mmCIF file with all atom_site columns, N, CA and C in Angstrom:
data_model
loop_
_atom_site.group_PDB
_atom_site.id
_atom_site.type_symbol
_atom_site.label_atom_id
_atom_site.label_alt_id
_atom_site.label_comp_id
_atom_site.label_asym_id
_atom_site.label_entity_id
_atom_site.label_seq_id
_atom_site.pdbx_PDB_ins_code
_atom_site.Cartn_x
_atom_site.Cartn_y
_atom_site.Cartn_z
_atom_site.occupancy
_atom_site.B_iso_or_equiv
_atom_site.pdbx_formal_charge
_atom_site.auth_seq_id
_atom_site.auth_comp_id
_atom_site.auth_asym_id
_atom_site.auth_atom_id
_atom_site.pdbx_PDB_model_num
ATOM 1   N N  . UNK A 1 1  ? -24.872 106.529 101.097 1.00 45.00 ? 22 UNK A N  1
ATOM 2   C CA . UNK A 1 1  ? -24.026 106.672 101.681 1.00 45.00 ? 22 UNK A CA 1
ATOM 3   C C  . UNK A 1 1  ? -23.017 105.037 101.858 1.00 45.00 ? 22 UNK A C  1
ATOM 4   N N  . UNK A 1 2  ? -23.589 104.516 100.617 1.00 45.00 ? 23 UNK A N  1
ATOM 5   C CA . UNK A 1 2  ? -22.872 103.560 100.496 1.00 45.00 ? 23 UNK A CA 1
ATOM 6   C C  . UNK A 1 2  ? -21.994 103.821 100.011 1.00 45.00 ? 23 UNK A C  1
ATOM 7   N N  . UNK A 1 3  ? -21.710 105.192 98.694  1.00 46.00 ? 24 UNK A N  1
ATOM 8   C CA . UNK A 1 3  ? -20.894 105.268 97.722  1.00 46.00 ? 24 UNK A CA 1
ATOM 9   C C  . UNK A 1 3  ? -19.284 105.750 98.510  1.00 46.00 ? 24 UNK A C  1
ATOM 10  N N  . UNK A 1 4  ? -20.050 106.696 99.985  1.00 56.00 ? 25 UNK A N  1
ATOM 11  C CA . UNK A 1 4  ? -19.083 107.323 100.440 1.00 56.00 ? 25 UNK A CA 1
ATOM 12  C C  . UNK A 1 4  ? -18.089 105.637 101.506 1.00 56.00 ? 25 UNK A C  1
ATOM 13  N N  . UNK A 1 5  ? -18.003 104.639 102.243 1.00 57.00 ? 26 UNK A N  1
ATOM 14  C CA . UNK A 1 5  ? -18.240 103.978 102.655 1.00 57.00 ? 26 UNK A CA 1
ATOM 15  C C  . UNK A 1 5  ? -17.676 102.436 101.814 1.00 57.00 ? 26 UNK A C  1
ATOM 16  N N  . UNK A 1 6  ? -18.225 102.967 100.397 1.00 61.00 ? 27 UNK A N  1
ATOM 17  C CA . UNK A 1 6  ? -17.579 101.160 99.435  1.00 61.00 ? 27 UNK A CA 1
ATOM 18  C C  . UNK A 1 6  ? -18.079 99.841  100.076 1.00 61.00 ? 27 UNK A C  1
ATOM 19  N N  . UNK A 1 7  ? -17.741 99.491  99.596  1.00 71.00 ? 28 UNK A N  1
ATOM 20  C CA . UNK A 1 7  ? -18.862 98.152  99.509  1.00 71.00 ? 28 UNK A CA 1
ATOM 21  C C  . UNK A 1 7  ? -18.856 97.164  101.018 1.00 71.00 ? 28 UNK A C  1
ATOM 22  N N  . UNK A 1 8  ? -18.372 97.434  101.652 1.00 74.00 ? 29 UNK A N  1
ATOM 23  C CA . UNK A 1 8  ? -17.956 97.046  102.851 1.00 74.00 ? 29 UNK A CA 1
ATOM 24  C C  . UNK A 1 8  ? -19.789 96.675  103.767 1.00 74.00 ? 29 UNK A C  1
ATOM 25  N N  . UNK A 1 9  ? -19.770 94.820  104.426 1.00 82.00 ? 30 UNK A N  1
ATOM 26  C CA . UNK A 1 9  ? -20.791 95.380  105.375 1.00 82.00 ? 30 UNK A CA 1
ATOM 27  C C  . UNK A 1 9  ? -20.130 96.739  106.541 1.00 82.00 ? 30 UNK A C  1
ATOM 28  N N  . UNK A 1 10 ? -22.062 96.976  106.890 1.00 80.00 ? 31 UNK A N  1
ATOM 29  C CA . UNK A 1 10 ? -22.178 97.803  108.237 1.00 80.00 ? 31 UNK A CA 1
ATOM 30  C C  . UNK A 1 10 ? -21.006 97.604  108.768 1.00 80.00 ? 31 UNK A C  1
ATOM 31  N N  . UNK A 1 11 ? -21.161 95.789  109.735 1.00 85.00 ? 32 UNK A N  1
ATOM 32  C CA . UNK A 1 11 ? -20.659 96.320  110.647 1.00 85.00 ? 32 UNK A CA 1
ATOM 33  C C  . UNK A 1 11 ? -18.230 96.071  110.415 1.00 85.00 ? 32 UNK A C  1
ATOM 34  N N  . UNK A 1 12 ? -18.279 95.990  109.157 1.00 83.00 ? 33 UNK A N  1
ATOM 35  C CA . UNK A 1 12 ? -17.165 95.925  108.352 1.00 83.00 ? 33 UNK A CA 1
ATOM 36  C C  . UNK A 1 12 ? -16.279 97.309  109.042 1.00 83.00 ? 33 UNK A C  1
ATOM 37  N N  . UNK A 1 13 ? -17.429 97.915  109.003 1.00 81.00 ? 34 UNK A N  1
ATOM 38  C CA . UNK A 1 13 ? -17.368 100.140 108.627 1.00 81.00 ? 34 UNK A CA 1
ATOM 39  C C  . UNK A 1 13 ? -17.320 100.300 109.586 1.00 81.00 ? 34 UNK A C  1
ATOM 40  N N  . UNK A 1 14 ? -17.598 99.864  110.441 1.00 83.00 ? 35 UNK A N  1
ATOM 41  C CA . UNK A 1 14 ? -18.100 100.803 112.063 1.00 83.00 ? 35 UNK A CA 1
ATOM 42  C C  . UNK A 1 14 ? -16.629 99.848  112.793 1.00 83.00 ? 35 UNK A C  1
ATOM 43  N N  . UNK A 1 15 ? -16.267 98.594  112.664 1.00 86.00 ? 36 UNK A N  1
ATOM 44  C CA . UNK A 1 15 ? -15.000 98.081  112.902 1.00 86.00 ? 36 UNK A CA 1
ATOM 45  C C  . UNK A 1 15 ? -14.239 98.480  112.466 1.00 86.00 ? 36 UNK A C  1
ATOM 46  N N  . UNK A 1 16 ? -13.859 99.208  111.111 1.00 82.00 ? 37 UNK A N  1
ATOM 47  C CA . UNK A 1 16 ? -12.848 100.600 110.916 1.00 82.00 ? 37 UNK A CA 1
ATOM 48  C C  . UNK A 1 16 ? -12.890 101.113 111.002 1.00 82.00 ? 37 UNK A C  1
ATOM 49  N N  . UNK A 1 17 ? -13.991 102.559 111.125 1.00 82.00 ? 38 UNK A N  1
ATOM 50  C CA . UNK A 1 17 ? -14.187 103.761 112.469 1.00 82.00 ? 38 UNK A CA 1
ATOM 51  C C  . UNK A 1 17 ? -13.959 103.675 113.153 1.00 82.00 ? 38 UNK A C  1
ATOM 52  N N  . UNK A 1 18 ? -14.295 102.601 114.122 1.00 86.00 ? 39 UNK A N  1
ATOM 53  C CA . UNK A 1 18 ? -13.282 102.422 115.314 1.00 86.00 ? 39 UNK A CA 1
ATOM 54  C C  . UNK A 1 18 ? -12.325 102.405 115.611 1.00 86.00 ? 39 UNK A C  1
ATOM 55  N N  . UNK A 1 19 ? -11.786 101.367 114.972 1.00 87.00 ? 40 UNK A N  1
ATOM 56  C CA . UNK A 1 19 ? -10.327 101.453 115.366 1.00 87.00 ? 40 UNK A CA 1
ATOM 57  C C  . UNK A 1 19 ? -9.316  102.371 114.569 1.00 87.00 ? 40 UNK A C  1
ATOM 58  N N  . UNK A 1 20 ? -9.732  103.013 113.091 1.00 83.00 ? 41 UNK A N  1
ATOM 59  C CA . UNK A 1 20 ? -9.079  104.198 112.654 1.00 83.00 ? 41 UNK A CA 1
ATOM 60  C C  . UNK A 1 20 ? -9.158  105.609 113.850 1.00 83.00 ? 41 UNK A C  1
ATOM 61  N N  . UNK A 1 21 ? -10.524 106.328 114.585 1.00 83.00 ? 42 UNK A N  1
ATOM 62  C CA . UNK A 1 21 ? -10.567 106.414 115.421 1.00 83.00 ? 42 UNK A CA 1
ATOM 63  C C  . UNK A 1 21 ? -9.834  106.568 117.034 1.00 83.00 ? 42 UNK A C  1
ATOM 64  N N  . UNK A 1 22 ? -9.458  105.355 117.461 1.00 85.00 ? 43 UNK A N  1
ATOM 65  C CA . UNK A 1 22 ? -8.630  104.972 118.936 1.00 85.00 ? 43 UNK A CA 1
ATOM 66  C C  . UNK A 1 22 ? -7.195  104.590 118.278 1.00 85.00 ? 43 UNK A C  1
ATOM 67  N N  . UNK A 1 23 ? -7.051  104.788 117.115 1.00 84.00 ? 44 UNK A N  1
ATOM 68  C CA . UNK A 1 23 ? -5.610  104.364 116.865 1.00 84.00 ? 44 UNK A CA 1
ATOM 69  C C  . UNK A 1 23 ? -5.613  105.557 116.495 1.00 84.00 ? 44 UNK A C  1
ATOM 70  N N  . UNK A 1 24 ? -5.909  106.715 115.786 1.00 81.00 ? 45 UNK A N  1
ATOM 71  C CA . UNK A 1 24 ? -5.520  108.197 115.965 1.00 81.00 ? 45 UNK A CA 1
ATOM 72  C C  . UNK A 1 24 ? -5.552  108.841 117.638 1.00 81.00 ? 45 UNK A C  1
ATOM 73  N N  . UNK A 1 25 ? -6.551  108.320 118.206 1.00 82.00 ? 46 UNK A N  1
ATOM 74  C CA . UNK A 1 25 ? -6.735  109.367 119.003 1.00 82.00 ? 46 UNK A CA 1
ATOM 75  C C  . UNK A 1 25 ? -5.299  108.740 120.166 1.00 82.00 ? 46 UNK A C  1
ATOM 76  N N  . UNK A 1 26 ? -4.887  107.442 120.179 1.00 84.00 ? 47 UNK A N  1
ATOM 77  C CA . UNK A 1 26 ? -4.074  106.925 120.848 1.00 84.00 ? 47 UNK A CA 1
ATOM 78  C C  . UNK A 1 26 ? -1.965  107.810 120.729 1.00 84.00 ? 47 UNK A C  1
ATOM 79  N N  . UNK A 1 27 ? -2.486  107.461 118.971 1.00 82.00 ? 48 UNK A N  1
ATOM 80  C CA . UNK A 1 27 ? -1.356  108.450 118.943 1.00 82.00 ? 48 UNK A CA 1
ATOM 81  C C  . UNK A 1 27 ? -0.778  109.718 118.640 1.00 82.00 ? 48 UNK A C  1
ATOM 82  N N  . UNK A 1 28 ? -2.352  110.222 119.006 1.00 80.00 ? 49 UNK A N  1
ATOM 83  C CA . UNK A 1 28 ? -1.713  112.351 119.483 1.00 80.00 ? 49 UNK A CA 1
ATOM 84  C C  . UNK A 1 28 ? -1.483  111.837 120.712 1.00 80.00 ? 49 UNK A C  1
ATOM 85  N N  . UNK A 1 29 ? -1.964  110.808 121.878 1.00 81.00 ? 50 UNK A N  1
ATOM 86  C CA . UNK A 1 29 ? -1.159  110.973 123.426 1.00 81.00 ? 50 UNK A CA 1
ATOM 87  C C  . UNK A 1 29 ? -0.467  110.420 123.233 1.00 81.00 ? 50 UNK A C  1
ATOM 88  N N  . UNK A 1 30 ? 0.581   109.761 122.234 1.00 83.00 ? 51 UNK A N  1
ATOM 89  C CA . UNK A 1 30 ? 1.987   109.146 122.569 1.00 83.00 ? 51 UNK A CA 1
ATOM 90  C C  . UNK A 1 30 ? 2.467   110.299 122.188 1.00 83.00 ? 51 UNK A C  1
ATOM 91  N N  . UNK A 1 31 ? 1.897   111.167 120.673 1.00 80.00 ? 52 UNK A N  1
ATOM 92  C CA . UNK A 1 31 ? 3.154   112.429 120.114 1.00 80.00 ? 52 UNK A CA 1
ATOM 93  C C  . UNK A 1 31 ? 3.030   113.431 121.796 1.00 80.00 ? 52 UNK A C  1
ATOM 94  N N  . UNK A 1 32 ? 1.997   113.399 122.485 1.00 80.00 ? 53 UNK A N  1
ATOM 95  C CA . UNK A 1 32 ? 2.414   115.035 123.614 1.00 80.00 ? 53 UNK A CA 1
ATOM 96  C C  . UNK A 1 32 ? 2.917   114.103 124.318 1.00 80.00 ? 53 UNK A C  1
ATOM 97  N N  . UNK A 1 33 ? 2.610   112.741 124.910 1.00 80.00 ? 54 UNK A N  1
ATOM 98  C CA . UNK A 1 33 ? 3.956   112.486 126.345 1.00 80.00 ? 54 UNK A CA 1
ATOM 99  C C  . UNK A 1 33 ? 4.743   112.151 125.082 1.00 80.00 ? 54 UNK A C  1
ATOM 100 N N  . UNK A 1 34 ? 5.550   111.538 123.894 1.00 83.00 ? 55 UNK A N  1
ATOM 101 C CA . UNK A 1 34 ? 7.091   112.040 123.430 1.00 83.00 ? 55 UNK A CA 1
ATOM 102 C C  . UNK A 1 34 ? 7.789   113.891 123.476 1.00 83.00 ? 55 UNK A C  1
ATOM 103 N N  . UNK A 1 35 ? 6.646   114.328 123.248 1.00 81.00 ? 56 UNK A N  1
ATOM 104 C CA . UNK A 1 35 ? 6.793   116.078 123.558 1.00 81.00 ? 56 UNK A CA 1
ATOM 105 C C  . UNK A 1 35 ? 7.469   116.317 125.072 1.00 81.00 ? 56 UNK A C  1
ATOM 106 N N  . UNK A 1 36 ? 6.895   116.301 126.263 1.00 77.00 ? 57 UNK A N  1
ATOM 107 C CA . UNK A 1 36 ? 6.876   116.586 127.279 1.00 77.00 ? 57 UNK A CA 1
ATOM 108 C C  . UNK A 1 36 ? 5.976   117.216 128.165 1.00 77.00 ? 57 UNK A C  1
ATOM 109 N N  . UNK A 1 37 ? 5.126   117.686 127.347 1.00 76.00 ? 58 UNK A N  1
ATOM 110 C CA . UNK A 1 37 ? 4.323   118.876 127.545 1.00 76.00 ? 58 UNK A CA 1
ATOM 111 C C  . UNK A 1 37 ? 3.112   118.230 127.789 1.00 76.00 ? 58 UNK A C  1
ATOM 112 N N  . UNK A 1 38 ? 2.618   117.603 129.348 1.00 72.00 ? 59 UNK A N  1
ATOM 113 C CA . UNK A 1 38 ? 1.316   116.826 129.468 1.00 72.00 ? 59 UNK A CA 1
ATOM 114 C C  . UNK A 1 38 ? -0.001  118.096 129.301 1.00 72.00 ? 59 UNK A C  1
ATOM 115 N N  . UNK A 1 39 ? 0.550   118.888 129.896 1.00 75.00 ? 60 UNK A N  1
ATOM 116 C CA . UNK A 1 39 ? -1.142  119.706 129.099 1.00 75.00 ? 60 UNK A CA 1
ATOM 117 C C  . UNK A 1 39 ? -1.752  119.821 128.314 1.00 75.00 ? 60 UNK A C  1
ATOM 118 N N  . UNK A 1 40 ? -1.145  119.514 127.191 1.00 80.00 ? 61 UNK A N  1
ATOM 119 C CA . UNK A 1 40 ? -1.332  118.984 125.705 1.00 80.00 ? 61 UNK A CA 1
ATOM 120 C C  . UNK A 1 40 ? -2.270  118.042 125.427 1.00 80.00 ? 61 UNK A C  1
ATOM 121 N N  . UNK A 1 41 ? -2.217  118.029 126.505 1.00 79.00 ? 62 UNK A N  1
ATOM 122 C CA . UNK A 1 41 ? -2.965  116.045 125.828 1.00 79.00 ? 62 UNK A CA 1
ATOM 123 C C  . UNK A 1 41 ? -4.522  116.262 125.440 1.00 79.00 ? 62 UNK A C  1
ATOM 124 N N  . UNK A 1 42 ? -4.756  116.874 125.970 1.00 81.00 ? 63 UNK A N  1
ATOM 125 C CA . UNK A 1 42 ? -6.404  117.522 125.380 1.00 81.00 ? 63 UNK A CA 1
ATOM 126 C C  . UNK A 1 42 ? -6.034  117.950 123.835 1.00 81.00 ? 63 UNK A C  1
ATOM 127 N N  . UNK A 1 43 ? -5.335  118.710 123.553 1.00 81.00 ? 64 UNK A N  1
ATOM 128 C CA . UNK A 1 43 ? -5.296  119.023 122.340 1.00 81.00 ? 64 UNK A CA 1
ATOM 129 C C  . UNK A 1 43 ? -4.441  118.102 121.610 1.00 81.00 ? 64 UNK A C  1
ATOM 130 N N  . UNK A 1 44 ? -3.888  116.701 122.000 1.00 79.00 ? 65 UNK A N  1
ATOM 131 C CA . UNK A 1 44 ? -3.294  115.251 121.144 1.00 79.00 ? 65 UNK A CA 1
ATOM 132 C C  . UNK A 1 44 ? -4.459  114.864 121.484 1.00 79.00 ? 65 UNK A C  1
ATOM 133 N N  . UNK A 1 45 ? -5.294  115.020 121.836 1.00 81.00 ? 66 UNK A N  1
ATOM 134 C CA . UNK A 1 45 ? -6.692  114.414 121.611 1.00 81.00 ? 66 UNK A CA 1
ATOM 135 C C  . UNK A 1 45 ? -7.202  114.416 120.593 1.00 81.00 ? 66 UNK A C  1
ATOM 136 N N  . UNK A 1 46 ? -7.224  115.328 120.531 1.00 82.00 ? 67 UNK A N  1
ATOM 137 C CA . UNK A 1 46 ? -8.456  115.820 119.353 1.00 82.00 ? 67 UNK A CA 1
ATOM 138 C C  . UNK A 1 46 ? -7.687  115.626 118.665 1.00 82.00 ? 67 UNK A C  1
ATOM 139 N N  . UNK A 1 47 ? -6.167  116.715 117.800 1.00 81.00 ? 68 UNK A N  1
ATOM 140 C CA . UNK A 1 47 ? -5.440  116.154 116.867 1.00 81.00 ? 68 UNK A CA 1
ATOM 141 C C  . UNK A 1 47 ? -5.734  114.276 116.406 1.00 81.00 ? 68 UNK A C  1
ATOM 142 N N  . UNK A 1 48 ? -5.551  113.842 117.449 1.00 81.00 ? 69 UNK A N  1
ATOM 143 C CA . UNK A 1 48 ? -5.729  112.313 117.182 1.00 81.00 ? 69 UNK A CA 1
ATOM 144 C C  . UNK A 1 48 ? -6.878  110.975 116.688 1.00 81.00 ? 69 UNK A C  1
ATOM 145 N N  . UNK A 1 49 ? -7.836  112.438 116.750 1.00 83.00 ? 70 UNK A N  1
ATOM 146 C CA . UNK A 1 49 ? -9.652  112.377 116.390 1.00 83.00 ? 70 UNK A CA 1
ATOM 147 C C  . UNK A 1 49 ? -9.298  112.531 114.957 1.00 83.00 ? 70 UNK A C  1
ATOM 148 N N  . UNK A 1 50 ? -8.944  113.476 114.645 1.00 85.00 ? 71 UNK A N  1
ATOM 149 C CA . UNK A 1 50 ? -8.880  113.903 113.447 1.00 85.00 ? 71 UNK A CA 1
ATOM 150 C C  . UNK A 1 50 ? -8.465  113.421 112.629 1.00 85.00 ? 71 UNK A C  1
ATOM 151 N N  . UNK A 1 51 ? -6.677  113.397 113.566 1.00 83.00 ? 72 UNK A N  1
ATOM 152 C CA . UNK A 1 51 ? -6.553  112.452 112.407 1.00 83.00 ? 72 UNK A CA 1
ATOM 153 C C  . UNK A 1 51 ? -7.127  110.962 111.838 1.00 83.00 ? 72 UNK A C  1
ATOM 154 N N  . UNK A 1 52 ? -7.518  110.614 112.951 1.00 82.00 ? 73 UNK A N  1
ATOM 155 C CA . UNK A 1 52 ? -8.687  109.403 112.222 1.00 82.00 ? 73 UNK A CA 1
ATOM 156 C C  . UNK A 1 52 ? -9.575  109.239 111.611 1.00 82.00 ? 73 UNK A C  1
ATOM 157 N N  . UNK A 1 53 ? -9.785  110.632 111.895 1.00 84.00 ? 74 UNK A N  1
ATOM 158 C CA . UNK A 1 53 ? -11.664 110.869 110.650 1.00 84.00 ? 74 UNK A CA 1
ATOM 159 C C  . UNK A 1 53 ? -11.008 110.898 109.675 1.00 84.00 ? 74 UNK A C  1
ATOM 160 N N  . UNK A 1 54 ? -10.074 111.677 109.211 1.00 85.00 ? 75 UNK A N  1
ATOM 161 C CA . UNK A 1 54 ? -9.660  111.673 108.507 1.00 85.00 ? 75 UNK A CA 1
ATOM 162 C C  . UNK A 1 54 ? -8.774  110.242 107.249 1.00 85.00 ? 75 UNK A C  1
ATOM 163 N N  . UNK A 1 55 ? -8.288  109.341 108.458 1.00 82.00 ? 76 UNK A N  1
ATOM 164 C CA . UNK A 1 55 ? -7.790  107.661 108.295 1.00 82.00 ? 76 UNK A CA 1
ATOM 165 C C  . UNK A 1 55 ? -8.779  106.617 107.780 1.00 82.00 ? 76 UNK A C  1
ATOM 166 N N  . UNK A 1 56 ? -10.271 107.265 108.149 1.00 81.00 ? 77 UNK A N  1
ATOM 167 C CA . UNK A 1 56 ? -10.700 106.494 107.950 1.00 81.00 ? 77 UNK A CA 1
ATOM 168 C C  . UNK A 1 56 ? -11.445 107.533 106.629 1.00 81.00 ? 77 UNK A C  1
ATOM 169 N N  . UNK A 1 57 ? -11.326 107.787 106.617 1.00 83.00 ? 78 UNK A N  1
ATOM 170 C CA . UNK A 1 57 ? -12.265 108.900 105.054 1.00 83.00 ? 78 UNK A CA 1
ATOM 171 C C  . UNK A 1 57 ? -11.511 108.014 103.770 1.00 83.00 ? 78 UNK A C  1
ATOM 172 N N  . UNK A 1 58 ? -9.943  108.046 104.268 1.00 82.00 ? 79 UNK A N  1
ATOM 173 C CA . UNK A 1 58 ? -9.261  107.541 102.569 1.00 82.00 ? 79 UNK A CA 1
ATOM 174 C C  . UNK A 1 58 ? -9.083  105.986 102.980 1.00 82.00 ? 79 UNK A C  1
ATOM 175 N N  . UNK A 1 59 ? -9.421  105.609 103.553 1.00 78.00 ? 80 UNK A N  1
ATOM 176 C CA . UNK A 1 59 ? -9.526  103.841 103.682 1.00 78.00 ? 80 UNK A CA 1
ATOM 177 C C  . UNK A 1 59 ? -10.642 103.914 103.397 1.00 78.00 ? 80 UNK A C  1
ATOM 178 N N  . UNK A 1 60 ? -11.658 103.629 103.451 1.00 77.00 ? 81 UNK A N  1
ATOM 179 C CA . UNK A 1 60 ? -13.776 103.821 103.678 1.00 77.00 ? 81 UNK A CA 1
ATOM 180 C C  . UNK A 1 60 ? -13.625 104.412 101.902 1.00 77.00 ? 81 UNK A C  1
ATOM 181 N N  . UNK A 1 61 ? -13.273 105.504 101.447 1.00 76.00 ? 82 UNK A N  1
ATOM 182 C CA . UNK A 1 61 ? -13.729 105.932 100.074 1.00 76.00 ? 82 UNK A CA 1
ATOM 183 C C  . UNK A 1 61 ? -13.422 106.022 99.451  1.00 76.00 ? 82 UNK A C  1
ATOM 184 N N  . UNK A 1 62 ? -14.477 105.869 98.312  1.00 71.00 ? 83 UNK A N  1
ATOM 185 C CA . UNK A 1 62 ? -14.459 104.790 97.264  1.00 71.00 ? 83 UNK A CA 1
ATOM 186 C C  . UNK A 1 62 ? -14.076 105.516 96.257  1.00 71.00 ? 83 UNK A C  1
ATOM 187 N N  . UNK A 1 63 ? -12.693 105.776 95.549  1.00 71.00 ? 84 UNK A N  1
ATOM 188 C CA . UNK A 1 63 ? -12.567 106.699 94.640  1.00 71.00 ? 84 UNK A CA 1
ATOM 189 C C  . UNK A 1 63 ? -12.446 107.074 93.356  1.00 71.00 ? 84 UNK A C  1
ATOM 190 N N  . UNK A 1 64 ? -12.575 105.683 93.254  1.00 74.00 ? 85 UNK A N  1
ATOM 191 C CA . UNK A 1 64 ? -13.394 105.061 91.721  1.00 74.00 ? 85 UNK A CA 1
ATOM 192 C C  . UNK A 1 64 ? -14.614 106.471 91.082  1.00 74.00 ? 85 UNK A C  1
ATOM 193 N N  . UNK A 1 65 ? -14.024 107.224 90.565  1.00 71.00 ? 86 UNK A N  1
ATOM 194 C CA . UNK A 1 65 ? -15.211 108.309 88.906  1.00 71.00 ? 86 UNK A CA 1
ATOM 195 C C  . UNK A 1 65 ? -15.888 107.800 88.358  1.00 71.00 ? 86 UNK A C  1
ATOM 196 N N  . UNK A 1 66 ? -16.882 107.721 88.858  1.00 73.00 ? 87 UNK A N  1
ATOM 197 C CA . UNK A 1 66 ? -18.565 107.068 88.225  1.00 73.00 ? 87 UNK A CA 1
ATOM 198 C C  . UNK A 1 66 ? -19.112 108.554 87.626  1.00 73.00 ? 87 UNK A C  1
ATOM 199 N N  . UNK A 1 67 ? -19.351 108.141 85.994  1.00 77.00 ? 88 UNK A N  1
ATOM 200 C CA . UNK A 1 67 ? -20.055 109.437 85.760  1.00 77.00 ? 88 UNK A CA 1
ATOM 201 C C  . UNK A 1 67 ? -21.769 109.644 85.544  1.00 77.00 ? 88 UNK A C  1
ATOM 202 N N  . UNK A 1 68 ? -21.969 109.948 86.266  1.00 77.00 ? 89 UNK A N  1
ATOM 203 C CA . UNK A 1 68 ? -23.358 110.708 86.465  1.00 77.00 ? 89 UNK A CA 1
ATOM 204 C C  . UNK A 1 68 ? -24.466 110.508 85.190  1.00 77.00 ? 89 UNK A C  1
ATOM 205 N N  . UNK A 1 69 ? -25.476 110.244 85.047  1.00 81.00 ? 90 UNK A N  1
ATOM 206 C CA . UNK A 1 69 ? -26.217 110.833 84.671  1.00 81.00 ? 90 UNK A CA 1
ATOM 207 C C  . UNK A 1 69 ? -26.850 112.454 84.486  1.00 81.00 ? 90 UNK A C  1
ATOM 208 N N  . UNK A 1 70 ? -27.146 112.444 82.801  1.00 82.00 ? 91 UNK A N  1
ATOM 209 C CA . UNK A 1 70 ? -27.198 114.030 82.573  1.00 82.00 ? 91 UNK A CA 1
ATOM 210 C C  . UNK A 1 70 ? -28.897 114.173 81.927  1.00 82.00 ? 91 UNK A C  1
ATOM 211 N N  . UNK A 1 71 ? -28.867 115.481 82.063  1.00 82.00 ? 92 UNK A N  1
ATOM 212 C CA . UNK A 1 71 ? -30.658 114.934 82.011  1.00 82.00 ? 92 UNK A CA 1
ATOM 213 C C  . UNK A 1 71 ? -30.582 115.744 81.311  1.00 82.00 ? 92 UNK A C  1
ATOM 214 N N  . UNK A 1 72 ? -31.134 115.519 79.404  1.00 82.00 ? 93 UNK A N  1
ATOM 215 C CA . UNK A 1 72 ? -30.730 116.841 78.798  1.00 82.00 ? 93 UNK A CA 1
ATOM 216 C C  . UNK A 1 72 ? -32.655 117.469 78.412  1.00 82.00 ? 93 UNK A C  1
ATOM 217 N N  . UNK A 1 73 ? -32.656 118.550 78.418  1.00 83.00 ? 94 UNK A N  1
ATOM 218 C CA . UNK A 1 73 ? -33.908 118.358 78.117  1.00 83.00 ? 94 UNK A CA 1
ATOM 219 C C  . UNK A 1 73 ? -34.214 119.388 76.178  1.00 83.00 ? 94 UNK A C  1
ATOM 220 N N  . UNK A 1 74 ? -35.280 118.985 75.347  1.00 81.00 ? 95 UNK A N  1
ATOM 221 C CA . UNK A 1 74 ? -35.542 119.261 74.621  1.00 81.00 ? 95 UNK A CA 1
ATOM 222 C C  . UNK A 1 74 ? -36.519 120.077 73.789  1.00 81.00 ? 95 UNK A C  1
ATOM 223 N N  . UNK A 1 75 ? -36.500 121.520 73.480  1.00 74.00 ? 96 UNK A N  1
ATOM 224 C CA . UNK A 1 75 ? -38.133 121.806 73.607  1.00 74.00 ? 96 UNK A CA 1
ATOM 225 C C  . UNK A 1 75 ? -38.872 122.053 72.134  1.00 74.00 ? 96 UNK A C  1
#
């Protein structure tokens, strides 16, 4: 799990996840309110949560490539 979320302590990881989800959800609600179609508020919340998940992945994922050890069998 540490490779996915990087070197952050657990509390900071949770704060980043919660913050990005809330920001994504609120941005989805805002986008629906700007378009003027209030019936789409559930869709806006869904798209906002999806955006929050993607934002969480980008913020916390470790993109450095680490070489993996390869096991060689000799007969």
